C-alpha cells in the first residue's frame, strides 16, 4: 500500500517556538511510522528553524496543497473540526494524503481551518474537541495506519499544568493519553508553556 503523507499547510504569519516543537514531533513520529511529513505553503521569506530543517522526515514546500495535488485531489483528506463525518480506519484505504491546518489552537476556536475547507477536499472530523496540530496528526496516524477506531483511542481532555506552587493553567485541547497516563505533548512543550504562561499567554493558543 502507498505510504501515507501528512501535510500541514502553513497558515500563520510566523513559525514560533510552539509550532516548531509541534512540527519536530510530527516529523519524528511520521518518520518512525514510515510516513512522510510536508510543511506546505512556506513563503520564501520565512526562515525555517535549523532544528526543523535538519529533522529526519521533515520536508518543506513553497507551494500550497491545491497546487501540489491539483491532479490528485481525490487522494487528499482534510482534517476539519466542522466536518460531518468522523475519520475511520477505512479512510486509510480511500486516501493517502492527510491535510491539517498549520494554526496554533485558539480558545474559543476561530475556525481558521475554513481557509483549507474552501479548497474543496474531502473532509473528516476527529471528534468534537479541538486538538493541537501534532495531536490531530497523531490521532489520524493511529486511525489510518494502526487501524484503531477514533473512539477506541484514550484521550486526556483539558489537562491542567502546574506552572509553579501557586498557579496552574488548563490547556483547552484534547490530547492522546500516553502509557504513563499523561497527555502526549511535544518534548520541551511543558517547559515552554510554563515559561510563556509567566509572561501571560496572549494569542499563544
Ligand atoms: N482553532 C483552530 C481553527 O481555527 O480551525 C483549530 C486549529 S487546530 C489547533 C489545527 C488543525 O488540527 C486543524 O486545522 C485541523 O486540521 C486539525 N484538528 C484539530 N482538532 C480537530 C478535530 N477535532 N477534528 C478534525 N481536525 C482537527
Coordinates of C-alpha atoms and ligand atoms in Angstrom, one line a residue:
X1 CA 0.0 0.0 0.0
X2 CA 1.2 3.6 -0.7
X3 CA 2.8 5.2 2.3
X4 CA 0.9 8.0 4.0
X5 CA 1.8 11.7 3.7
X6 CA 0.8 14.2 6.4
X7 CA 0.7 17.7 5.1
X8 CA 0.5 20.7 7.4
X9 CA -0.4 23.8 5.4
X10 CA 1.3 26.8 6.9
X11 CA -1.3 29.4 7.6
X12 CA 0.2 31.6 10.4
X13 CA 2.4 34.6 9.6
X14 CA 5.2 33.3 11.7
X15 CA 6.5 30.0 12.8
X16 CA 7.1 30.4 16.5
X17 CA 8.6 28.0 19.1
X18 CA 5.3 26.3 19.8
X19 CA 4.8 25.4 16.1
X20 CA 8.5 24.4 15.9
X21 CA 8.1 21.8 18.7
X22 CA 4.8 20.6 17.2
X23 CA 6.3 20.2 13.7
X24 CA 9.5 18.5 15.1
X25 CA 7.3 15.9 16.8
X26 CA 5.2 15.4 13.7
X27 CA 8.4 14.9 11.6
X28 CA 9.9 12.4 14.1
X29 CA 6.7 10.4 14.6
X30 CA 5.9 10.3 10.9
X31 CA 9.4 9.1 10.0
X32 CA 9.2 6.4 12.7
X33 CA 5.9 5.2 11.2
X34 CA 7.2 5.1 7.7
X35 CA 5.2 8.1 6.6
X36 CA 6.1 11.4 5.1
X37 CA 5.6 14.9 6.6
X38 CA 5.5 18.0 4.5
X39 CA 5.0 21.6 5.6
X40 CA 3.4 23.3 2.6
X41 CA 2.9 26.9 1.6
X42 CA 6.1 28.0 3.3
X43 CA 6.8 31.5 2.0
X44 CA 10.4 32.1 0.7
X45 CA 10.7 34.9 3.2
X46 CA 10.2 32.5 6.1
X47 CA 13.5 31.3 7.5
X48 CA 12.7 27.8 9.0
X49 CA 14.4 26.9 12.3
X50 CA 17.6 24.9 11.7
X51 CA 16.4 22.1 14.0
X52 CA 13.4 21.6 11.8
X53 CA 15.3 21.7 8.5
X54 CA 17.7 19.0 10.0
X55 CA 14.9 16.8 11.4
X56 CA 14.7 13.4 9.7
X57 CA 11.4 13.1 7.9
X58 CA 10.8 16.8 7.6
X59 CA 10.3 18.4 4.2
X60 CA 9.0 21.9 3.3
X61 CA 7.4 23.1 0.1
X62 CA 6.7 26.7 -1.0
X63 CA 3.6 25.6 -2.9
X64 CA 0.2 25.2 -1.4
X65 CA -1.6 21.9 -1.2
X66 CA -4.0 22.6 -4.0
X67 CA -1.1 23.2 -6.4
X68 CA 0.8 20.2 -5.1
X69 CA -2.2 17.9 -5.6
X70 CA -4.0 19.7 -8.4
X71 CA -4.2 16.5 -10.5
X72 CA -4.8 14.2 -7.5
X73 CA -7.4 16.0 -5.4
X74 CA -9.3 12.8 -4.5
X75 CA -6.2 11.4 -2.7
X76 CA -6.4 14.2 -0.1
X77 CA -8.5 14.2 3.1
X78 CA -8.7 17.5 5.1
X79 CA -9.0 17.0 8.9
X80 CA -11.6 19.6 9.7
X81 CA -13.2 20.1 13.1
X82 CA -16.5 21.1 11.3
X83 CA -16.8 18.0 9.1
X84 CA -19.9 15.9 9.4
X85 CA -18.2 12.5 9.1
X86 CA -15.6 11.1 11.5
X87 CA -12.3 9.7 10.3
X88 CA -12.4 5.9 10.2
X89 CA -9.7 3.2 9.6
X90 CA -11.3 2.6 6.2
X91 CA -10.3 6.1 5.2
X92 CA -6.8 4.8 5.2
X93 CA -7.6 2.9 2.1
X94 CA -9.5 5.7 0.4
X95 CA -6.9 8.4 1.0
X96 CA -3.1 8.5 1.2
X97 CA -2.6 12.3 1.9
X98 CA -4.0 13.9 5.1
X99 CA -4.1 17.6 5.4
X100 CA -4.1 19.8 8.5
X101 CA -4.2 23.5 9.3
X102 CA -0.8 24.9 10.4
X103 CA -2.5 27.0 13.0
X104 CA -1.9 27.2 16.7
X105 CA -5.0 26.3 18.7
X106 CA -7.1 29.1 20.0
X107 CA -9.8 29.3 22.6
X108 CA -12.5 29.8 21.6
X109 CA -11.6 28.2 18.2
X110 CA -11.7 30.8 15.4
X111 CA -12.2 28.2 12.6
X112 CA -9.2 29.2 10.5
X113 CA -9.4 25.6 9.1
X114 CA -12.1 27.2 6.9
X115 CA -9.3 28.6 4.7
X116 CA -8.5 25.0 3.7
X117 CA -12.2 23.9 3.6
X118 CA -12.7 26.4 0.7
X119 CA -10.3 24.3 -1.4
X120 CA -12.9 21.6 -1.8
X121 CA -11.1 18.5 -0.5
X122 CA -13.0 15.6 1.2
X123 CA -13.1 16.3 5.0
X124 CA -13.3 14.3 8.1
X125 CA -13.6 15.1 11.8
X126 CA -11.6 13.7 14.8
X127 CA -14.5 14.1 17.2
X128 CA -15.9 17.3 18.7
X129 CA -13.0 18.6 20.7
X130 CA -10.2 20.8 19.4
X131 CA -6.8 19.1 19.3
X132 CA -3.3 20.6 18.8
X133 CA -2.0 20.1 15.3
X134 CA 0.5 17.4 16.4
X135 CA -2.3 15.6 18.3
X136 CA -4.5 15.7 15.2
X137 CA -1.7 14.2 13.1
X138 CA -1.0 11.5 15.8
X139 CA -4.7 10.6 16.1
X140 CA -5.0 10.4 12.3
X141 CA -2.0 8.2 12.1
X142 CA -3.3 5.8 14.8
X143 CA -6.6 5.6 12.9
X144 CA -5.4 5.2 9.3
X145 CA -2.1 3.3 9.9
X146 CA -2.8 1.4 13.1
X147 CA -6.5 0.9 12.2
X148 CA -7.7 1.8 15.7
X149 CA -11.1 3.5 15.6
X150 CA -11.4 7.1 16.9
X151 CA -13.5 6.1 19.9
X152 CA -11.1 3.4 21.0
X153 CA -8.2 5.8 21.5
X154 CA -7.6 7.0 25.0
X155 CA -7.6 10.8 25.5
X156 CA -6.9 13.4 28.1
X157 CA -9.1 16.4 27.8
X158 CA -8.2 19.9 29.0
X159 CA -5.3 18.9 31.2
X160 CA -4.2 21.2 34.0
X161 CA -0.5 22.0 34.0
X162 CA 1.1 23.2 37.2
X163 CA 3.1 26.4 36.5
X164 CA 4.5 26.9 40.0
X165 CA 3.5 26.3 43.6
X166 CA 0.6 28.7 43.3
X167 CA -0.6 28.7 39.7
X168 CA -1.8 26.2 37.2
X169 CA -3.2 26.6 33.7
X170 CA -5.7 24.5 31.8
X171 CA -4.8 23.6 28.2
X172 CA -8.0 23.9 26.2
X173 CA -7.3 20.9 24.0
X174 CA -7.8 17.1 23.7
X175 CA -4.6 15.1 23.8
X176 CA -3.8 11.4 23.3
X177 CA -3.2 9.6 26.7
X178 CA 0.4 8.2 26.9
X179 CA 1.2 4.8 28.5
X180 CA 2.1 6.7 31.7
X181 CA -1.5 8.2 31.8
X182 CA -0.2 11.7 30.9
X183 CA -1.2 13.7 27.8
X184 CA 1.3 13.2 24.9
X185 CA 2.9 16.6 24.2
X186 CA 6.0 17.5 22.1
X187 CA 9.3 17.3 24.0
X188 CA 10.0 20.7 25.6
X189 CA 6.4 21.9 25.4
X190 CA 5.6 21.8 29.1
X191 CA 8.7 23.9 29.8
X192 CA 7.7 26.3 27.0
X193 CA 4.2 26.6 28.3
X194 CA 5.4 27.3 31.8
X195 CA 7.8 30.0 30.5
X196 CA 5.2 31.6 28.3
X197 CA 2.4 31.5 31.0
X198 CA 4.6 33.5 33.3
X199 CA 4.6 36.2 30.6
X200 CA 0.8 35.8 30.0
X201 CA -0.5 33.6 27.1
X202 CA -2.0 36.4 25.0
X203 CA -2.5 34.9 21.5
X204 CA -0.4 31.9 22.0
X205 CA -3.2 29.5 21.6
Ligands
LIG1 N1 -8.9 26.7 16.3 C1 -8.5 26.1 15.1 C2 -9.2 26.6 13.8 O1 -9.1 27.8 13.7 O2 -9.7 25.9 13.0 C3 -8.2 24.6 15.1 C4 -6.8 24.6 14.8 S1 -6.1 23.0 15.3 C5 -5.1 23.6 16.6 C6 -5.0 22.7 14.0 C7 -5.5 21.7 13.0 O3 -5.7 20.4 13.6 C8 -6.9 22.0 12.3 O4 -6.7 22.9 11.2 C9 -7.3 20.6 11.9 O5 -6.7 20.2 10.6 C10 -6.8 19.7 13.0 N2 -7.8 19.4 14.0 C11 -7.7 19.8 15.3 N3 -8.8 19.3 16.0 C12 -9.5 18.6 15.1 C13 -10.8 17.8 15.2 N4 -11.4 17.7 16.3 N5 -11.2 17.3 14.0 C14 -10.6 17.4 12.8 N6 -9.4 18.1 12.7 C15 -8.9 18.7 13.8

